Coordinates of C-alpha atoms in Angstrom, one line a residue:
M186 CA -6.8 -2.1 17.5
A187 CA -3.5 -1.8 16.1
I188 CA -1.8 -4.6 13.6
S189 CA 0.1 -7.0 15.4
T190 CA 4.0 -7.0 15.0
E191 CA 4.5 -10.4 16.6
I192 CA 6.0 -13.1 14.6
P193 CA 5.5 -16.2 16.5
K194 CA 6.9 -18.6 14.1
T195 CA 9.7 -18.9 11.2
V196 CA 10.3 -21.4 8.5
D197 CA 13.6 -22.4 6.9
W198 CA 13.7 -21.8 3.3
Q199 CA 16.6 -21.5 1.1
G200 CA 18.9 -21.0 3.9
K201 CA 17.1 -18.3 5.7
Q202 CA 14.6 -18.1 8.6
V203 CA 11.5 -16.5 6.8
P204 CA 8.6 -15.5 8.8
V205 CA 5.1 -17.0 8.7
Y206 CA 2.7 -14.4 9.3
P207 CA -0.3 -15.1 11.6
M208 CA -3.6 -14.7 10.0
Q209 CA -7.3 -14.2 11.9
T210 CA -9.6 -16.9 11.3
I211 CA -13.3 -16.1 10.0
S212 CA -16.1 -18.6 10.5
F213 CA -18.3 -18.9 7.4
E214 CA -21.2 -20.0 9.7
R215 CA -21.0 -17.2 12.0
L216 CA -21.2 -14.8 8.9
L217 CA -24.2 -16.6 7.5
S218 CA -25.9 -16.2 10.7
Q219 CA -25.0 -12.2 11.0
E220 CA -23.3 -12.5 13.9
P221 CA -22.3 -9.0 15.1
A222 CA -19.0 -10.1 16.6
E223 CA -17.8 -12.0 13.5
I224 CA -19.0 -9.2 11.4
E225 CA -16.9 -6.9 13.4
K226 CA -13.9 -9.1 13.1
L227 CA -14.5 -9.1 9.5
V228 CA -14.7 -5.7 8.8
H229 CA -11.3 -5.2 11.0
C230 CA -9.6 -7.9 9.2
C231 CA -10.3 -6.2 6.0
Q232 CA -9.3 -2.6 7.3
T233 CA -6.2 -3.6 8.9
E234 CA -4.1 -6.7 7.1
G235 CA -6.5 -7.3 4.1
Y236 CA -6.7 -11.0 4.2
F237 CA -7.6 -13.9 6.7
Y238 CA -8.4 -17.5 6.6
L239 CA -12.1 -18.5 6.1
N240 CA -13.5 -21.7 8.0
L241 CA -15.7 -24.0 6.0
Q242 CA -15.7 -27.1 8.1
G243 CA -19.5 -26.3 9.3
I244 CA -22.3 -28.1 7.5
D245 CA -22.6 -25.0 5.3
G246 CA -19.2 -24.8 3.9
R247 CA -18.2 -28.9 3.8
R248 CA -19.7 -28.9 0.2
M249 CA -17.5 -26.3 -0.9
L250 CA -14.3 -28.0 0.7
Q251 CA -15.8 -31.1 -1.4
D252 CA -16.0 -29.4 -4.5
Q253 CA -12.8 -27.9 -4.5
Q254 CA -11.4 -31.5 -4.2
K255 CA -13.2 -32.6 -7.3
T256 CA -12.0 -29.3 -9.3
L257 CA -8.5 -30.6 -8.3
D258 CA -9.1 -33.6 -9.9
L259 CA -10.2 -31.8 -13.0
M260 CA -7.1 -29.9 -13.0
H261 CA -4.8 -32.7 -12.7
K262 CA -6.7 -34.2 -15.8
F263 CA -6.1 -31.0 -18.0
F264 CA -2.8 -30.2 -16.7
E265 CA -1.7 -33.8 -17.7
S266 CA -2.6 -33.4 -21.0
P267 CA -0.5 -32.8 -24.1
L268 CA 0.7 -29.4 -24.3
E269 CA -1.0 -29.3 -27.9
A270 CA -4.2 -30.1 -26.5
K271 CA -4.1 -27.4 -23.9
N272 CA -3.0 -24.7 -26.5
E273 CA -5.7 -25.7 -29.0
F274 CA -8.2 -23.8 -26.2
G275 CA -5.7 -20.6 -25.8
L276 CA -6.4 -17.7 -24.4
V277 CA -9.9 -16.3 -25.4
S278 CA -10.1 -13.1 -23.2
P279 CA -8.1 -11.9 -20.0
H280 CA -10.4 -14.2 -17.8
L281 CA -11.4 -16.9 -20.0
G282 CA -8.6 -19.9 -21.6
Y283 CA -5.3 -21.6 -21.1
E284 CA -2.2 -19.1 -20.2
P285 CA 1.2 -21.5 -20.7
V286 CA 4.0 -21.2 -18.3
G287 CA 6.1 -17.9 -19.1
S288 CA 3.1 -16.0 -20.1
R289 CA 3.8 -13.1 -17.4
T290 CA 7.0 -11.7 -15.7
G291 CA 8.2 -13.9 -12.8
V292 CA 8.9 -13.3 -9.3
L293 CA 12.6 -12.5 -9.9
E294 CA 14.2 -10.0 -12.1
N295 CA 14.9 -10.9 -15.8
T296 CA 12.4 -13.8 -15.4
K297 CA 9.2 -15.3 -16.4
D298 CA 6.2 -16.8 -14.5
G299 CA 6.6 -20.6 -13.2
Y300 CA 2.8 -21.6 -13.6
E301 CA 0.4 -22.4 -16.3
M302 CA -3.4 -21.7 -15.7
I303 CA -6.8 -22.3 -16.9
K304 CA -9.6 -19.9 -16.3
V305 CA -13.6 -20.3 -16.7
S306 CA -15.3 -16.7 -16.2
R307 CA -18.8 -17.0 -14.3
D308 CA -20.5 -15.4 -17.2
E309 CA -19.0 -18.2 -19.8
I310 CA -20.2 -21.3 -17.5
Q311 CA -23.9 -20.0 -17.3
R312 CA -24.1 -20.2 -21.2
L313 CA -25.8 -23.2 -22.7
D314 CA -22.6 -24.1 -24.6
P315 CA -19.6 -22.8 -22.9
H316 CA -16.4 -22.6 -24.4
L317 CA -14.3 -25.0 -22.7
P318 CA -11.4 -27.2 -24.0
H319 CA -11.9 -30.6 -25.6
I320 CA -10.5 -32.2 -22.8
I321 CA -13.1 -31.2 -19.9
K322 CA -15.9 -30.2 -22.0
N323 CA -18.3 -33.1 -21.0
G324 CA -21.4 -33.2 -18.6
Y325 CA -19.4 -34.5 -15.8
D326 CA -16.7 -32.0 -15.7
I327 CA -19.0 -29.1 -16.6
S328 CA -21.1 -29.7 -13.6
I329 CA -17.7 -29.7 -11.5
L330 CA -16.9 -26.2 -12.6
E331 CA -20.7 -25.0 -12.4
N332 CA -20.5 -26.2 -8.5
S333 CA -17.3 -24.8 -7.9
I334 CA -17.7 -21.5 -9.5
A335 CA -21.4 -21.3 -7.6
G336 CA -20.3 -22.3 -4.1
S337 CA -17.3 -19.9 -4.6
N338 CA -19.5 -16.9 -5.8
I339 CA -21.9 -17.7 -2.5
I340 CA -19.2 -17.7 -0.3
T341 CA -17.5 -14.3 -1.7
K342 CA -21.2 -12.7 -2.2
S343 CA -21.7 -13.5 1.7
I344 CA -18.4 -12.0 2.9
L345 CA -19.8 -8.6 0.6
S346 CA -23.0 -8.6 2.6
A347 CA -21.5 -8.9 5.9
L348 CA -19.1 -6.2 5.4
S349 CA -21.8 -3.8 4.1
T350 CA -23.7 -4.7 7.0
G351 CA -20.6 -4.2 9.1
L352 CA -19.9 -0.7 7.7
G353 CA -23.8 0.2 8.0
L354 CA -24.2 0.7 4.1
T355 CA -27.9 0.5 2.9
G356 CA -29.7 0.2 -0.6
A357 CA -27.8 0.7 -3.8
S358 CA -24.6 1.6 -1.6
R359 CA -24.1 -2.1 -0.5
F360 CA -21.3 -3.6 -2.0
E361 CA -23.1 -6.7 -3.1
N362 CA -25.4 -4.2 -5.3
S363 CA -22.3 -4.0 -7.4
H364 CA -21.9 -7.4 -8.0
R365 CA -25.3 -8.6 -9.4
N366 CA -25.0 -12.2 -11.0
D367 CA -27.0 -11.0 -13.8
R368 CA -25.1 -8.2 -14.8
P369 CA -21.8 -8.6 -17.1
S370 CA -18.3 -8.8 -14.8
T371 CA -14.8 -10.6 -15.2
S372 CA -15.5 -13.0 -12.1
T373 CA -13.5 -15.9 -12.8
L374 CA -12.1 -19.4 -11.3
A375 CA -8.4 -19.9 -12.0
M376 CA -6.9 -23.2 -11.8
M377 CA -2.8 -22.8 -11.7
H378 CA -0.2 -25.4 -11.6
Y379 CA 3.6 -24.2 -10.8
I380 CA 6.2 -26.2 -12.1
P381 CA 9.1 -27.5 -10.2
S382 CA 11.5 -24.9 -10.1
D383 CA 14.8 -24.0 -8.5
P384 CA 15.2 -20.1 -7.8
K385 CA 19.1 -20.5 -8.3
I386 CA 19.0 -21.8 -11.4
A387 CA 15.3 -21.7 -13.1
T388 CA 14.2 -18.9 -15.4
N389 CA 10.5 -19.5 -14.8
I390 CA 9.8 -19.1 -11.0
G391 CA 6.6 -18.2 -9.2
H392 CA 4.4 -15.3 -9.3
Q393 CA 5.3 -11.6 -9.1
K394 CA 4.2 -9.5 -6.4
H395 CA 0.9 -7.9 -7.1
T396 CA -2.3 -7.0 -5.5
D397 CA -5.4 -8.7 -7.3
I398 CA -8.0 -6.9 -9.8
S399 CA -10.7 -8.5 -8.0
S400 CA -13.0 -7.3 -5.3
L401 CA -12.5 -10.4 -2.8
T402 CA -10.4 -13.5 -4.1
L403 CA -11.1 -16.9 -2.5
L404 CA -8.0 -19.2 -2.8
F405 CA -8.0 -22.8 -2.1
S406 CA -4.2 -24.5 -1.8
E407 CA -3.3 -27.2 0.5
Q408 CA 0.6 -26.4 -0.3
W409 CA 3.2 -24.1 1.1
G410 CA 4.2 -21.3 -1.4
M411 CA 2.1 -18.0 -1.0
Q412 CA 3.8 -15.1 0.6
V413 CA 2.0 -11.9 1.8
R414 CA 3.5 -8.3 2.9
P415 CA 1.4 -7.1 5.4
P416 CA 0.8 -3.4 5.9
R417 CA 4.1 -1.7 7.3
A418 CA 5.7 -5.2 7.3
R419 CA 10.0 -5.0 6.1
E420 CA 9.6 -8.4 4.2
F421 CA 7.6 -11.0 2.5
G422 CA 6.6 -13.9 5.1
F423 CA 4.8 -17.2 4.0
V424 CA 1.3 -18.3 4.9
E425 CA 0.6 -21.5 6.1
P426 CA -2.0 -23.6 4.5
K427 CA -4.8 -24.6 7.3
P428 CA -7.2 -27.5 6.6
G429 CA -10.8 -26.7 6.3
C430 CA -10.3 -22.9 5.3
A431 CA -9.9 -21.1 2.3
I432 CA -7.8 -17.7 2.1
V433 CA -9.7 -14.9 1.7
N434 CA -7.8 -11.2 0.7
V435 CA -9.2 -8.1 -0.3
G436 CA -8.7 -7.0 -3.6
D437 CA -8.2 -3.4 -5.5
S438 CA -12.0 -3.1 -6.5
L439 CA -13.1 -3.4 -2.9
R440 CA -10.4 -1.1 -1.7
F441 CA -11.3 1.5 -4.1
A442 CA -15.4 0.9 -3.3
S443 CA -14.6 1.4 0.2
G444 CA -13.0 5.0 -0.3
H445 CA -9.6 3.0 0.3
T446 CA -9.9 2.4 3.7
M447 CA -9.5 -1.7 3.0
Q448 CA -6.3 -2.9 2.5
S449 CA -5.2 -4.7 -0.8
C450 CA -3.0 -7.8 0.0
I451 CA 0.3 -7.3 -1.4
H452 CA 1.2 -11.2 -2.2
R453 CA 3.3 -13.3 -4.4
V454 CA 4.1 -16.9 -5.0
V455 CA 7.5 -18.8 -4.8
P456 CA 8.6 -22.4 -5.0
F457 CA 8.9 -23.5 -1.6
D458 CA 9.6 -26.8 -2.3
P459 CA 11.6 -26.9 -5.9
T460 CA 10.9 -30.6 -6.6
E461 CA 7.0 -30.7 -6.3
H462 CA 4.2 -29.9 -8.8
R463 CA 1.9 -26.9 -6.5
Y464 CA -1.9 -26.4 -7.5
S465 CA -4.3 -23.9 -6.2
I466 CA -7.5 -22.7 -7.2
A467 CA -8.9 -19.2 -6.9
Y468 CA -12.1 -17.4 -7.5
F469 CA -12.0 -13.7 -8.3
L470 CA -14.9 -11.9 -7.2
R471 CA -15.4 -8.9 -9.3
A472 CA -17.5 -5.8 -9.4
E473 CA -20.1 -5.5 -12.8
D474 CA -17.9 -4.1 -15.6
D475 CA -19.9 -0.8 -15.6
T476 CA -19.2 -0.1 -11.7
M477 CA -17.5 3.3 -11.2
F478 CA -14.8 3.9 -8.5
T479 CA -11.9 6.3 -7.8
D480 CA -8.5 4.5 -8.8
S481 CA -5.2 4.4 -7.0
E482 CA -4.4 7.3 -9.7
G483 CA -7.4 9.5 -8.7
R484 CA -8.8 8.2 -11.9
Y485 CA -12.9 7.9 -12.0
I486 CA -12.9 4.8 -14.0
T487 CA -15.1 1.5 -14.6
A488 CA -14.0 -1.8 -13.3
G489 CA -13.9 -3.3 -16.4
Q490 CA -11.5 -0.5 -17.6
W491 CA -9.3 -1.4 -14.3
H492 CA -9.2 -4.8 -15.0
D493 CA -8.0 -4.4 -18.6
E494 CA -5.6 -1.9 -18.0
K495 CA -4.0 -4.1 -15.1
F496 CA -4.1 -7.4 -16.7
F497 CA -2.1 -5.6 -19.8
A498 CA 0.6 -4.8 -17.2
F499 CA 0.6 -8.1 -15.8
T500 CA 1.4 -9.6 -18.9
T501 CA 3.9 -7.5 -20.4
D502 CA 7.7 -7.2 -20.1
A503 CA 9.5 -5.7 -17.1
E504 CA 10.4 -2.7 -19.7
T505 CA 6.9 -2.2 -20.3
Q506 CA 5.6 -2.8 -16.8
A507 CA 8.0 0.4 -15.7
K508 CA 6.4 2.9 -17.7
A509 CA 3.1 2.0 -16.3
P510 CA 1.5 4.3 -13.2
S511 CA 3.6 2.8 -10.2
S512 CA 0.3 1.9 -8.4
M513 CA -0.8 -0.2 -11.0
L514 CA 0.6 -3.8 -10.0
L515 CA 0.0 -2.9 -6.0
G516 CA -3.1 -1.2 -6.5
G517 CA -2.3 2.1 -4.5
M518 CA -0.9 -0.2 -1.7
R519 CA 2.7 0.8 -0.6
E520 CA 5.7 -0.9 0.4
T521 CA 8.9 -0.1 2.1
D522 CA 12.5 0.2 0.2
D523 CA 14.3 -1.5 2.8
D524 CA 13.1 -5.2 1.9
E525 CA 15.6 -7.2 4.1
Y526 CA 14.9 -10.8 2.2
K527 CA 15.2 -11.0 -1.5
L528 CA 15.2 -14.1 -3.5
S529 CA 18.7 -14.6 -5.3
A530 CA 18.1 -14.4 -9.0
P531 CA 20.2 -16.7 -11.5
T532 CA 23.0 -15.5 -13.0
P533 CA 22.5 -14.9 -16.8
A534 CA 25.1 -17.8 -17.6
I535 CA 23.4 -20.3 -15.7
A536 CA 19.5 -19.1 -16.6
K537 CA 20.5 -19.5 -20.1
E538 CA 21.8 -23.0 -20.2
T539 CA 18.8 -24.4 -17.5
K540 CA 16.0 -23.3 -19.1
V541 CA 12.9 -24.9 -17.7
E542 CA 10.6 -26.5 -20.7
A543 CA 6.9 -25.8 -20.4

């Protein structure tokens, strides 16, 4: 089945009509039941678009939705704390700690990112005394993080299992056998707060275009802002938030593990409403650190090495990023050069005078 090129709707954004790309919806309940038609639909989504809605409104998924609401409350408490208290935690490792606004390259040329983030790894939350900020290091908040991470892990591992079944994989070749719970990995829950920012004047804007390092990303967001660029599409378009659903996208590691037959999702985040605070929760399911695969440059490397190299590329300046392999940020996915829609970057004079404070 070919990818549909139909664009059923657009949305007005910055004075332009920007596409809102359609997405298939996969039922979590049907995946749990291993229904052949749903598994076939899942495989097709991952091999063509690389993303889909996951309907969690059945009895097996409702608790996961409730967990995310509790996680959102925890995020408000953390992000509304003084900057000194958040920086006290710091960035412990690439997959654990706090990153303030402006830690990475922004969505526009010569800008920094427009979000702050706290990351808690799956390996860390399992420890008897997990390393967490004092603000949220109490029994109640730790239980919220445990439930959110455990639920997200169950969801993404169920998807991996269904993909293995759909592709006829058996034994050690099944995807979930390189994502075992008792082996070290960089699987992480990332909680992000995007600050209000107007692309015409701000210097901290959104999240640059990229594919994810992960095998699968499970994203919860009730607000507009995420844009995707489907394979063969000429421009970025928005993803509409859908109540009762998460968004799932294929990351680099699963693309590599599938022999490059699955599509990593090129995406970015932009300010849809420049006046609002935007919050999102992402669980990055990643392969065991010592899992071997062939990356987008044809190298036979470990999942851990790919993670570290790409994280470094994310956090360096634009000049250093330009020296990295061209496939690093996009995981080997290609995009056309005739992007019809581009954000208008602030002029240097305005940007200098209107710096957004963290």
